[in-house]
Short mmCIF file of C-alpha atoms and ligand atoms in Angstrom, two decimals:
data_model
loop_
_atom_site.label_atom_id
_atom_site.label_comp_id
_atom_site.label_asym_id
_atom_site.label_seq_id
_atom_site.Cartn_x
_atom_site.Cartn_y
_atom_site.Cartn_z
CA MET H 13 71.53 -50.06 -3.51
CA ARG H 14 67.97 -49.19 -2.50
CA ILE H 15 67.56 -47.79 1.02
CA PHE H 16 64.43 -46.75 2.89
CA HIS H 17 64.87 -44.43 5.81
CA LEU H 18 61.96 -44.56 8.24
CA SER H 19 61.58 -41.59 10.54
CA ALA H 20 59.00 -39.58 12.45
CA GLU H 21 60.83 -36.28 11.42
CA CYS H 22 62.50 -35.01 8.34
CA TYR H 23 63.60 -31.40 7.65
CA PRO H 24 62.00 -29.36 6.08
CA VAL H 25 58.76 -31.38 6.23
CA ALA H 26 58.47 -31.76 10.02
CA LYS H 27 61.15 -30.95 12.59
CA VAL H 28 61.44 -31.00 16.35
CA GLY H 29 65.18 -31.52 16.64
CA GLY H 30 68.29 -33.09 15.25
CA LEU H 31 66.59 -36.23 14.02
CA ALA H 32 64.84 -34.15 11.32
CA ASP H 33 68.13 -32.53 10.20
CA VAL H 34 69.84 -35.91 9.87
CA VAL H 35 67.01 -37.61 7.96
CA GLY H 36 66.63 -34.53 5.76
CA ALA H 37 70.34 -34.59 4.81
CA LEU H 38 71.87 -38.07 4.95
CA PRO H 39 69.73 -39.58 2.11
CA LYS H 40 70.61 -36.59 -0.11
CA TYR H 41 74.32 -37.21 0.36
CA GLN H 42 73.80 -40.93 -0.11
CA ASN H 43 72.15 -40.31 -3.42
CA LEU H 44 74.98 -38.01 -4.51
CA ALA H 45 77.33 -40.91 -3.68
CA GLY H 46 75.35 -43.23 -6.02
CA LEU H 47 73.00 -44.96 -3.67
CA ASN H 48 69.20 -44.90 -4.12
CA ALA H 49 67.89 -43.61 -0.78
CA ALA H 50 64.31 -42.61 0.03
CA VAL H 51 62.56 -41.31 3.18
CA VAL H 52 59.27 -42.63 4.48
CA MET H 53 57.54 -40.71 7.24
CA PRO H 54 54.07 -40.11 8.64
CA TYR H 55 51.85 -37.59 6.91
CA TYR H 56 51.53 -34.30 8.81
CA ASP H 57 49.17 -31.41 8.13
CA ARG H 58 52.00 -28.89 7.83
CA LYS H 59 53.23 -26.13 5.56
CA PHE H 60 55.58 -28.24 3.43
CA VAL H 61 52.89 -30.89 2.84
CA ARG H 62 50.22 -28.27 1.98
CA GLU H 63 52.53 -26.36 -0.40
CA ASN H 64 53.89 -29.24 -2.45
CA VAL H 65 52.36 -31.65 -4.88
CA PHE H 66 52.08 -35.32 -3.96
CA ASP H 67 50.99 -38.38 -6.00
CA THR H 68 49.14 -41.22 -4.38
CA VAL H 69 51.34 -44.27 -5.20
CA PHE H 70 49.55 -46.86 -3.12
CA GLN H 71 46.32 -47.39 -1.27
CA GLY H 72 45.67 -50.17 1.16
CA ALA H 73 43.88 -51.37 4.22
CA THR H 74 45.34 -52.92 7.32
CA LEU H 75 44.43 -53.92 10.83
CA LEU H 76 45.45 -52.31 14.11
CA GLY H 77 43.98 -54.76 16.55
CA THR H 78 40.32 -54.92 15.49
CA ARG H 79 40.35 -51.54 13.97
CA ARG H 80 40.50 -51.45 10.14
CA LEU H 81 42.70 -48.69 8.85
CA TYR H 82 42.76 -47.35 5.29
CA PHE H 83 46.02 -45.88 4.29
CA GLU H 84 47.61 -44.11 1.45
CA ILE H 85 51.25 -43.72 0.44
CA LEU H 86 51.95 -40.28 -1.05
CA LYS H 87 55.04 -39.42 -2.99
CA GLU H 88 56.37 -35.87 -3.42
CA LYS H 89 56.26 -35.34 -7.14
CA THR H 90 59.57 -33.74 -7.96
CA ASP H 91 62.11 -35.28 -5.51
CA LYS H 92 63.04 -31.69 -4.73
CA LEU H 93 64.70 -32.63 -1.46
CA GLY H 94 67.33 -34.76 -3.24
CA PHE H 95 65.53 -38.01 -2.43
CA GLU H 96 62.16 -39.63 -2.86
CA LEU H 97 59.88 -38.61 -0.05
CA TYR H 98 56.96 -40.82 0.90
CA LEU H 99 54.28 -39.97 3.43
CA VAL H 100 52.04 -42.51 5.10
CA LYS H 101 48.58 -41.04 5.46
CA ILE H 102 45.97 -42.63 7.69
CA PRO H 103 42.78 -40.57 8.20
CA GLY H 104 42.19 -39.92 11.88
CA LEU H 105 45.61 -41.19 12.94
CA LEU H 106 48.41 -39.90 10.62
CA ASP H 107 47.01 -36.70 9.21
CA ARG H 108 47.55 -34.27 12.14
CA GLU H 109 49.68 -31.22 12.61
CA ASN H 110 52.02 -32.14 15.46
CA ILE H 111 54.63 -34.76 15.43
CA TYR H 112 54.48 -36.01 19.03
CA SER H 113 52.47 -35.90 22.24
CA TYR H 114 49.09 -37.25 21.15
CA PRO H 115 47.51 -39.69 23.62
CA ASP H 116 47.37 -42.37 20.98
CA GLU H 117 50.99 -42.01 19.90
CA THR H 118 51.60 -45.76 20.31
CA GLU H 119 48.82 -46.53 17.84
CA GLN H 120 50.12 -43.81 15.51
CA PHE H 121 53.63 -45.20 15.24
CA ILE H 122 52.60 -48.89 15.08
CA ALA H 123 50.18 -48.05 12.32
CA PHE H 124 52.94 -46.14 10.52
CA GLN H 125 55.23 -49.13 10.61
CA ILE H 126 52.59 -51.66 9.59
CA ALA H 127 51.45 -49.53 6.69
CA PHE H 128 55.01 -49.19 5.48
CA LEU H 129 55.60 -52.93 5.65
CA ASP H 130 52.26 -53.73 3.95
CA TRP H 131 53.08 -51.28 1.20
CA ILE H 132 56.51 -52.64 0.32
CA SER H 133 55.26 -56.18 0.75
CA TYR H 134 52.19 -55.83 -1.48
CA SER H 135 53.99 -53.78 -4.07
CA GLN H 136 56.72 -56.41 -4.24
CA GLN H 137 59.52 -54.08 -3.42
CA SER H 138 62.83 -55.46 -2.20
CA PRO H 139 64.96 -52.81 -0.56
CA ASP H 140 68.52 -53.71 0.25
CA ILE H 141 68.52 -51.83 3.52
CA ILE H 142 65.74 -50.59 5.76
CA HIS H 143 67.27 -47.90 7.95
CA CYS H 144 65.09 -47.20 11.00
CA HIS H 145 65.56 -44.07 13.12
CA ASP H 146 64.64 -43.99 16.81
CA HIS H 147 61.85 -45.95 18.50
CA HIS H 148 59.08 -44.72 16.17
CA SER H 149 60.26 -47.30 13.61
CA GLY H 150 61.90 -49.70 16.06
CA LEU H 151 59.40 -52.56 15.59
CA VAL H 152 60.20 -53.01 11.95
CA PRO H 153 63.37 -55.22 12.33
CA PHE H 154 61.34 -57.62 14.60
CA LEU H 155 58.26 -57.64 12.36
CA LEU H 156 60.24 -58.33 9.25
CA GLN H 157 61.78 -61.42 10.80
CA HIS H 158 59.00 -62.75 12.97
CA SER H 159 55.70 -61.88 11.33
CA LYS H 160 54.32 -64.39 8.82
CA LEU H 161 52.95 -61.49 6.74
CA TYR H 162 56.38 -60.37 5.72
CA THR H 163 58.22 -63.67 5.13
CA ARG H 164 59.30 -62.54 1.66
CA LEU H 165 61.23 -59.65 3.29
CA ALA H 166 62.54 -61.57 6.31
CA LYS H 167 66.18 -61.43 5.14
CA THR H 168 66.20 -57.70 4.45
CA ALA H 169 69.12 -56.07 6.23
CA THR H 170 68.16 -53.44 8.77
CA VAL H 171 70.09 -50.64 10.43
CA PHE H 172 68.70 -48.96 13.54
CA THR H 173 70.09 -45.53 14.46
CA ILE H 174 69.61 -44.13 17.96
CA HIS H 175 69.30 -40.35 17.95
CA ASN H 176 67.93 -40.32 21.48
CA GLY H 177 68.13 -43.32 23.72
CA GLN H 178 66.11 -41.80 26.56
CA TYR H 179 62.81 -42.34 24.72
CA HIS H 180 61.83 -45.94 24.08
CA GLY H 181 58.20 -45.80 22.96
CA ALA H 182 57.37 -48.59 25.46
CA PHE H 183 53.85 -49.85 25.94
CA GLY H 184 52.07 -52.67 27.76
CA TRP H 185 51.59 -56.28 26.63
CA ASP H 186 47.81 -55.61 26.64
CA ARG H 187 48.38 -53.93 23.27
CA LEU H 188 50.22 -56.87 21.67
CA SER H 189 47.17 -57.31 19.45
CA TYR H 190 48.05 -54.14 17.65
CA LEU H 191 50.92 -55.95 16.03
CA PRO H 192 50.28 -58.08 12.96
CA GLU H 193 50.35 -61.88 13.47
CA ILE H 194 53.79 -62.74 14.91
CA ASP H 195 55.65 -65.83 16.01
CA LEU H 196 54.69 -66.03 19.69
CA THR H 197 57.81 -67.96 20.55
CA LYS H 198 59.82 -64.84 19.77
CA THR H 199 58.07 -62.32 22.00
CA GLY H 200 61.13 -62.19 24.26
CA LEU H 201 62.66 -60.08 21.50
CA LEU H 202 59.98 -57.42 22.13
CA ASP H 203 60.13 -57.45 25.90
CA TRP H 204 62.02 -55.27 28.28
CA SER H 205 61.10 -54.92 31.94
CA GLY H 206 57.71 -56.48 31.40
CA GLY H 207 56.57 -54.34 28.48
CA ILE H 208 56.95 -54.06 24.76
CA ASN H 209 59.94 -51.85 24.17
CA PRO H 210 60.45 -50.84 20.52
CA LEU H 211 63.90 -49.34 21.14
CA ALA H 212 65.19 -52.43 22.94
CA SER H 213 63.65 -54.68 20.31
CA ALA H 214 65.35 -52.75 17.48
CA VAL H 215 68.74 -52.94 19.22
CA ARG H 216 68.34 -56.72 19.42
CA CYS H 217 66.71 -57.44 16.06
CA ALA H 218 68.37 -54.94 13.60
CA SER H 219 71.32 -56.32 11.66
CA ARG H 220 73.37 -53.59 13.34
CA TYR H 221 72.56 -50.57 15.43
CA THR H 222 74.33 -47.21 15.38
CA THR H 223 74.48 -44.22 17.66
CA VAL H 224 75.12 -40.70 16.44
CA SER H 225 78.48 -40.42 18.11
CA PRO H 226 81.10 -42.89 19.44
CA SER H 227 81.00 -41.46 22.95
CA TYR H 228 77.20 -41.85 23.12
CA LEU H 229 77.60 -45.57 22.31
CA GLU H 230 79.61 -45.97 25.52
CA GLU H 231 77.36 -43.65 27.55
CA LEU H 232 74.27 -45.70 26.80
CA THR H 233 75.76 -48.55 28.82
CA VAL H 234 75.68 -46.34 31.89
CA SER H 235 72.68 -44.15 31.23
CA SER H 236 69.79 -45.07 28.94
CA ASN H 237 66.67 -44.91 31.03
CA GLY H 238 66.70 -48.59 32.08
CA LEU H 239 68.35 -50.13 29.04
CA GLU H 240 71.93 -49.97 30.37
CA PHE H 241 72.32 -53.73 30.66
CA LEU H 242 70.96 -54.33 27.19
CA PHE H 243 73.46 -51.85 25.73
CA PHE H 244 76.23 -53.53 27.71
CA LEU H 245 75.24 -56.95 26.30
CA GLU H 246 74.83 -55.70 22.74
CA ARG H 247 77.82 -53.33 22.73
CA ALA H 248 79.70 -55.31 20.06
CA ARG H 249 76.89 -54.92 17.54
CA GLY H 250 76.85 -51.11 17.90
CA ILE H 251 78.81 -48.55 15.99
CA GLY H 252 79.13 -44.80 16.66
CA ILE H 253 78.92 -42.60 13.62
CA ILE H 254 79.01 -38.88 14.21
CA ASN H 255 76.33 -36.87 12.37
CA GLY H 256 77.29 -34.58 9.53
CA ILE H 257 75.63 -31.30 8.78
CA ASP H 258 73.90 -30.16 5.60
CA THR H 259 76.50 -27.70 4.38
CA GLU H 260 74.12 -26.35 1.79
CA VAL H 261 71.48 -25.33 4.33
CA TRP H 262 74.03 -24.27 6.94
CA ASN H 263 76.41 -22.08 5.00
CA PRO H 264 77.22 -18.47 6.13
CA ALA H 265 78.39 -17.65 2.59
CA THR H 266 74.92 -18.33 1.07
CA ASP H 267 72.44 -18.48 3.93
CA PRO H 268 69.34 -16.42 2.98
CA MET H 269 68.21 -16.30 6.58
CA ILE H 270 71.07 -14.17 7.82
CA VAL H 271 71.63 -10.41 7.39
CA GLU H 272 75.14 -10.44 6.01
CA LYS H 273 76.68 -13.42 4.25
CA TYR H 274 80.36 -14.14 5.00
CA THR H 275 83.20 -16.55 4.46
CA SER H 276 86.08 -17.25 6.80
CA ALA H 277 88.10 -14.57 4.97
CA LYS H 278 85.58 -11.87 6.05
CA ILE H 279 84.48 -13.37 9.30
CA ALA H 280 84.86 -10.43 11.67
CA ALA H 281 82.95 -7.96 9.52
CA GLY H 282 80.33 -10.50 8.54
CA LYS H 283 79.64 -11.63 12.10
CA GLN H 284 79.53 -8.07 13.35
CA LYS H 285 76.73 -7.09 10.94
CA ASN H 286 74.67 -10.14 11.98
CA LYS H 287 75.39 -9.41 15.62
CA GLU H 288 74.24 -5.85 15.22
CA ALA H 289 70.98 -6.95 13.59
CA LEU H 290 70.42 -9.54 16.30
CA CYS H 291 71.22 -7.14 19.14
CA THR H 292 68.95 -4.42 17.67
CA ARG H 293 66.13 -6.90 17.50
CA PHE H 294 66.64 -8.05 21.11
CA ASN H 295 67.72 -4.70 22.68
CA LEU H 296 71.24 -5.89 23.52
CA ASP H 297 74.52 -3.98 23.23
CA PRO H 298 76.58 -5.36 20.33
CA ALA H 299 79.82 -4.16 21.89
CA LYS H 300 79.53 -6.76 24.62
CA PRO H 301 80.21 -10.49 24.15
CA LEU H 302 76.95 -12.31 23.25
CA ILE H 303 76.46 -15.79 24.63
CA SER H 304 73.43 -17.62 23.23
CA PHE H 305 71.56 -20.84 23.82
CA ILE H 306 69.33 -22.56 21.23
CA GLY H 307 67.35 -25.69 22.03
CA ARG H 308 64.68 -27.52 23.79
CA LEU H 309 64.24 -26.25 27.37
CA VAL H 310 64.47 -29.64 29.05
CA VAL H 311 66.65 -31.20 31.75
CA GLU H 312 68.48 -33.32 29.14
CA LYS H 313 69.85 -30.09 27.63
CA GLY H 314 70.81 -28.69 31.04
CA ALA H 315 68.31 -25.89 30.44
CA ASP H 316 67.18 -26.09 34.12
CA LEU H 317 70.64 -24.62 34.97
CA LEU H 318 70.47 -21.76 32.47
CA ALA H 319 68.45 -19.20 34.43
CA GLU H 320 70.61 -19.42 37.52
CA ALA H 321 73.90 -19.55 35.53
CA ILE H 322 72.88 -16.45 33.57
CA GLU H 323 71.74 -14.59 36.67
CA THR H 324 74.91 -15.42 38.59
CA SER H 325 77.16 -14.42 35.70
CA LEU H 326 75.27 -11.15 35.11
CA ALA H 327 75.63 -10.31 38.76
CA GLU H 328 79.36 -11.11 38.62
CA PHE H 329 80.23 -9.53 35.30
CA GLU H 330 77.75 -6.67 35.48
CA GLY H 331 77.55 -4.90 32.17
CA LYS H 332 80.34 -7.01 30.57
CA VAL H 333 78.36 -9.82 28.94
CA THR H 334 74.94 -10.39 27.35
CA PHE H 335 72.74 -13.50 26.89
CA LEU H 336 70.12 -14.56 24.41
CA VAL H 337 68.02 -17.74 24.75
CA LEU H 338 65.98 -19.23 21.92
CA GLY H 339 64.00 -22.17 23.02
CA THR H 340 60.76 -23.78 24.11
CA GLY H 341 60.01 -26.55 26.54
CA GLU H 342 59.26 -27.02 30.24
CA PRO H 343 56.99 -24.18 31.41
CA GLU H 344 58.96 -23.83 34.73
CA MET H 345 62.21 -23.24 32.84
CA GLU H 346 60.54 -20.80 30.47
CA LYS H 347 59.23 -18.86 33.49
CA ASP H 348 62.62 -18.80 35.24
CA LEU H 349 64.32 -17.46 32.13
CA GLN H 350 61.63 -14.77 31.65
CA GLU H 351 62.26 -13.67 35.23
CA VAL H 352 66.00 -13.25 34.57
CA LYS H 353 65.17 -11.26 31.45
CA GLU H 354 62.96 -8.96 33.54
CA LYS H 355 65.67 -8.51 36.15
CA PHE H 356 68.40 -7.76 33.58
CA PRO H 357 66.58 -6.29 30.59
CA ALA H 358 69.67 -4.68 29.14
CA ASP H 359 71.84 -7.79 29.15
CA CYS H 360 69.51 -10.75 28.73
CA ASN H 361 66.71 -11.55 26.34
CA VAL H 362 64.64 -14.65 25.78
CA TYR H 363 62.61 -15.80 22.81
CA ILE H 364 60.22 -18.55 23.85
CA GLY H 365 59.24 -20.51 20.77
CA TYR H 366 60.54 -22.42 17.80
CA ASN H 367 61.91 -20.22 15.03
CA GLU H 368 64.17 -21.83 12.36
CA GLU H 369 64.98 -18.53 10.72
CA LEU H 370 65.94 -16.82 13.92
CA ALA H 371 68.15 -19.80 14.79
CA HIS H 372 70.27 -19.13 11.68
CA LEU H 373 70.73 -15.49 12.73
CA VAL H 374 71.62 -16.49 16.28
CA TYR H 375 74.27 -18.89 15.05
CA ALA H 376 75.69 -16.16 12.77
CA GLY H 377 75.39 -13.19 15.16
CA SER H 378 76.49 -14.68 18.52
CA ASP H 379 80.05 -14.84 19.80
CA PHE H 380 79.50 -17.99 21.87
CA LEU H 381 76.98 -20.78 21.91
CA LEU H 382 76.34 -22.39 25.29
CA MET H 383 75.46 -26.09 25.47
CA PRO H 384 75.28 -27.33 29.09
CA SER H 385 73.71 -30.63 28.06
CA ARG H 386 73.46 -33.52 30.51
CA VAL H 387 72.93 -35.88 27.55
CA GLU H 388 73.92 -35.09 23.96
CA PRO H 389 73.81 -38.08 21.59
CA CYS H 390 75.53 -36.00 18.89
CA GLY H 391 74.45 -32.43 19.08
CA LEU H 392 74.16 -30.42 15.91
CA ASN H 393 74.08 -26.90 17.38
CA GLN H 394 77.82 -26.91 18.16
CA LEU H 395 78.51 -27.99 14.53
CA TYR H 396 76.32 -25.23 13.11
CA ALA H 397 77.96 -22.72 15.53
CA MET H 398 81.42 -23.63 14.39
CA ARG H 399 80.41 -23.43 10.76
CA TYR H 400 79.36 -19.83 11.46
CA GLY H 401 82.50 -19.04 13.42
CA THR H 402 80.72 -19.02 16.78
CA MET H 403 82.62 -20.61 19.64
CA PRO H 404 80.83 -23.60 21.33
CA MET H 405 80.88 -23.74 25.12
CA VAL H 406 79.97 -27.32 25.80
CA ARG H 407 79.78 -29.84 28.59
CA SER H 408 82.02 -32.83 27.87
CA THR H 409 79.48 -35.43 26.99
CA GLY H 410 78.40 -37.55 24.01
CA GLY H 411 78.92 -35.91 20.65
CA LEU H 412 79.99 -32.67 22.20
CA LYS H 413 83.06 -34.49 23.59
CA ASP H 414 83.72 -36.02 20.18
CA THR H 415 83.56 -32.74 18.20
CA VAL H 416 84.81 -29.92 20.38
CA ILE H 417 88.40 -29.47 21.58
CA ASP H 418 89.02 -26.88 24.29
CA PHE H 419 90.97 -23.89 23.04
CA GLY H 420 93.49 -24.44 25.81
CA ASP H 421 94.47 -27.82 24.24
CA ALA H 422 96.53 -28.36 21.13
CA GLY H 423 94.60 -27.39 17.99
CA GLY H 424 91.52 -26.51 20.09
CA TYR H 425 88.77 -24.06 19.22
CA GLY H 426 86.00 -24.30 21.87
CA ILE H 427 85.34 -24.15 25.58
CA ARG H 428 84.71 -27.41 27.46
CA TYR H 429 83.72 -28.10 31.05
CA ASN H 430 82.93 -31.31 32.90
CA ASN H 431 79.92 -30.95 35.12
CA ALA H 432 76.34 -30.03 34.45
CA SER H 433 76.47 -27.51 37.26
CA VAL H 434 75.95 -23.75 37.63
CA THR H 435 79.55 -23.42 38.91
CA ASP H 436 81.04 -25.07 35.82
CA ILE H 437 78.86 -23.10 33.46
CA CYS H 438 79.75 -19.81 35.20
CA TYR H 439 83.45 -20.71 35.03
CA ALA H 440 83.08 -21.35 31.28
CA ILE H 441 81.32 -17.98 30.94
CA SER H 442 84.17 -16.27 32.76
CA ARG H 443 86.65 -17.84 30.30
CA ALA H 444 84.53 -16.57 27.42
CA VAL H 445 84.42 -13.02 28.81
CA VAL H 446 88.24 -12.97 29.21
CA LEU H 447 88.82 -14.51 25.73
CA TYR H 448 86.49 -11.98 24.12
CA LYS H 449 88.95 -9.19 24.95
CA ASP H 450 91.74 -10.97 22.99
CA GLU H 451 90.62 -10.09 19.52
CA LYS H 452 93.62 -11.64 17.77
CA LYS H 453 93.25 -14.95 19.50
CA LEU H 454 89.54 -15.04 18.83
CA GLN H 455 90.09 -14.42 15.11
CA LEU H 456 92.53 -17.29 14.96
CA LEU H 457 90.14 -19.60 16.73
CA HIS H 458 87.23 -18.52 14.45
CA LYS H 459 89.27 -19.36 11.40
CA ARG H 460 90.30 -22.65 12.91
CA MET H 461 86.75 -23.76 13.60
CA MET H 462 85.44 -22.58 10.25
CA ALA H 463 88.04 -24.71 8.49
CA LEU H 464 86.73 -27.90 10.19
CA ASP H 465 84.90 -30.35 7.98
CA PHE H 466 81.69 -31.63 9.54
CA SER H 467 79.99 -32.26 6.18
CA TRP H 468 78.11 -35.51 5.53
CA ASP H 469 80.80 -36.68 3.18
CA VAL H 470 82.73 -38.44 5.99
CA SER H 471 79.77 -39.82 7.88
CA ALA H 472 77.89 -40.87 4.78
CA LYS H 473 80.87 -42.98 3.81
CA GLN H 474 80.80 -44.73 7.15
CA TYR H 475 77.09 -45.61 6.72
CA MET H 476 77.90 -46.87 3.20
CA GLU H 477 80.63 -49.15 4.58
CA LEU H 478 78.16 -50.46 7.14
CA TYR H 479 75.52 -51.11 4.51
CA LYS H 480 78.08 -52.90 2.34
CA SER H 481 79.10 -55.15 5.24
CA LEU H 482 75.44 -56.19 5.61
CA LYS H 483 74.71 -56.64 1.96
CA PRO H 484 77.95 -57.68 0.22
CA THR H 485 76.25 -59.34 -2.73
CA THR H 486 74.73 -56.10 -4.07
CA ILE H 487 78.06 -54.32 -4.49
P1 LIG U 11 67.90 -32.43 19.78
O1 LIG U 11 67.53 -33.20 18.55
O2 LIG U 11 68.19 -33.24 20.94
O3 LIG U 11 66.86 -31.35 20.10
P2 LIG U 11 70.20 -31.46 18.27
O4 LIG U 11 71.34 -30.62 18.69
O5 LIG U 11 70.53 -32.72 17.65
O6 LIG U 11 69.25 -31.60 19.52
O7 LIG U 11 69.33 -30.64 17.19
C1 LIG U 11 68.64 -29.48 17.49
C2 LIG U 11 68.19 -28.79 16.24
O8 LIG U 11 66.95 -28.10 16.51
C3 LIG U 11 69.10 -27.80 15.65
O9 LIG U 11 68.91 -27.69 14.28
C4 LIG U 11 68.64 -26.49 16.37
O10 LIG U 11 69.04 -25.33 15.66
C5 LIG U 11 67.14 -26.73 16.31
N1 LIG U 11 66.39 -26.02 17.39
C6 LIG U 11 66.18 -26.43 18.62
N2 LIG U 11 65.36 -25.57 19.25
C7 LIG U 11 65.04 -24.58 18.37
C8 LIG U 11 64.27 -23.40 18.43
N3 LIG U 11 63.60 -23.03 19.54
N4 LIG U 11 64.15 -22.63 17.31
C9 LIG U 11 64.82 -22.99 16.20
N5 LIG U 11 65.60 -24.10 16.08
C10 LIG U 11 65.72 -24.87 17.17
#
């Protein structure tokens, strides 16, 4: 079964968040299971692209409105990622360094999708499944069915996975001409609230849509930035599949980015060495419990509550707990966190920036990982934390709710709380501080969480079942 994954991100080529981790891992596991999965993404002027060899497999020209675009499809020569990796390069549009936030982002992603469709159309390829990820490839299901240019591919099965339903990629009808010739009687399938909405269109036009956790599928019907009614109407066509993690990249027994490798048999000693290295680097006392946060400093992640929660807890548990924040995002939140660090230099440190290597050490060396997310479609951080024997402290939402059981409940191993509020976070911190003193219990909980299986094996099977249900004749 031939599958194309279309995505703006893919680890290790270009990553902003969890989307990259999923697209960098799922196809690898699908190929190991006997499928033939490839990734197609925009070309970025980044380290991975510069340091690897690519062949040009196709050259073409297409139109974006009246603008003629020349594009190339490049393929990584060795399939070293465990799948074929294709990059769509368009000089002046898809050849930049950053993934998001250019003023012509709409043009970039429309061009990406058209170039992909032109390529598979002209080169007579017939994939069984086109698997689109987030709004950046959300117009593909509509275009396949309702643009005359792609009639040959009109029956291709499509899956649309929502990693983040807050971003829709919406733009005005004045830019309809950017799309290739379409059936104008079908424009209702593009529209939401008077604009072209790629996310809404994909939910309606894909053969099936998925969310990255079952709870998130339900939550989208109550909170999705204006698409609640759509998700309510389309609920029966959705399916929630929890993300797996790449257990090769995230493995404390082999991880080259941590100081001391360890298995669950040697967890206490292994974690202690990593904690010491981390604390030395950030001037913290390794004898105290270390609670860390990793992630984008945005409201969605509850990062606006962090500074106050840390400050309140440090005032309350003076000298009994330490905090480390690794993240980048809203300048106001960065500033607030820096201020707490200046106020409590012995017990709080902040690293503003994106640092993949450091993230591995933080997962390995921390005692607890705080995730006060308001919205968490799946959340990978808690899964990585548990794999490294670090207790997640999560707000009960989305994938966090689906993957973390409170240690007070039967078989539990984490800390859960209900509200995205400073009070709830501080209460969770107080539970962590108390638990930290009970070494025996902690050891048991560490072992319990490290024994959990969040590998892709389970989730990849669920995607396979979904593909089969859409394409029964190829099996
Ligand atoms: P989202 O995609 O919403 O940002 P996820 O939990 O799905 O959240 O994925 C976040 C991923 O990004 C994880 O791999 C996490 O380790 C990584 N990450 C986030 N911020 C940073 C950072 N500042 N430095 C290193 N890694 C980070």
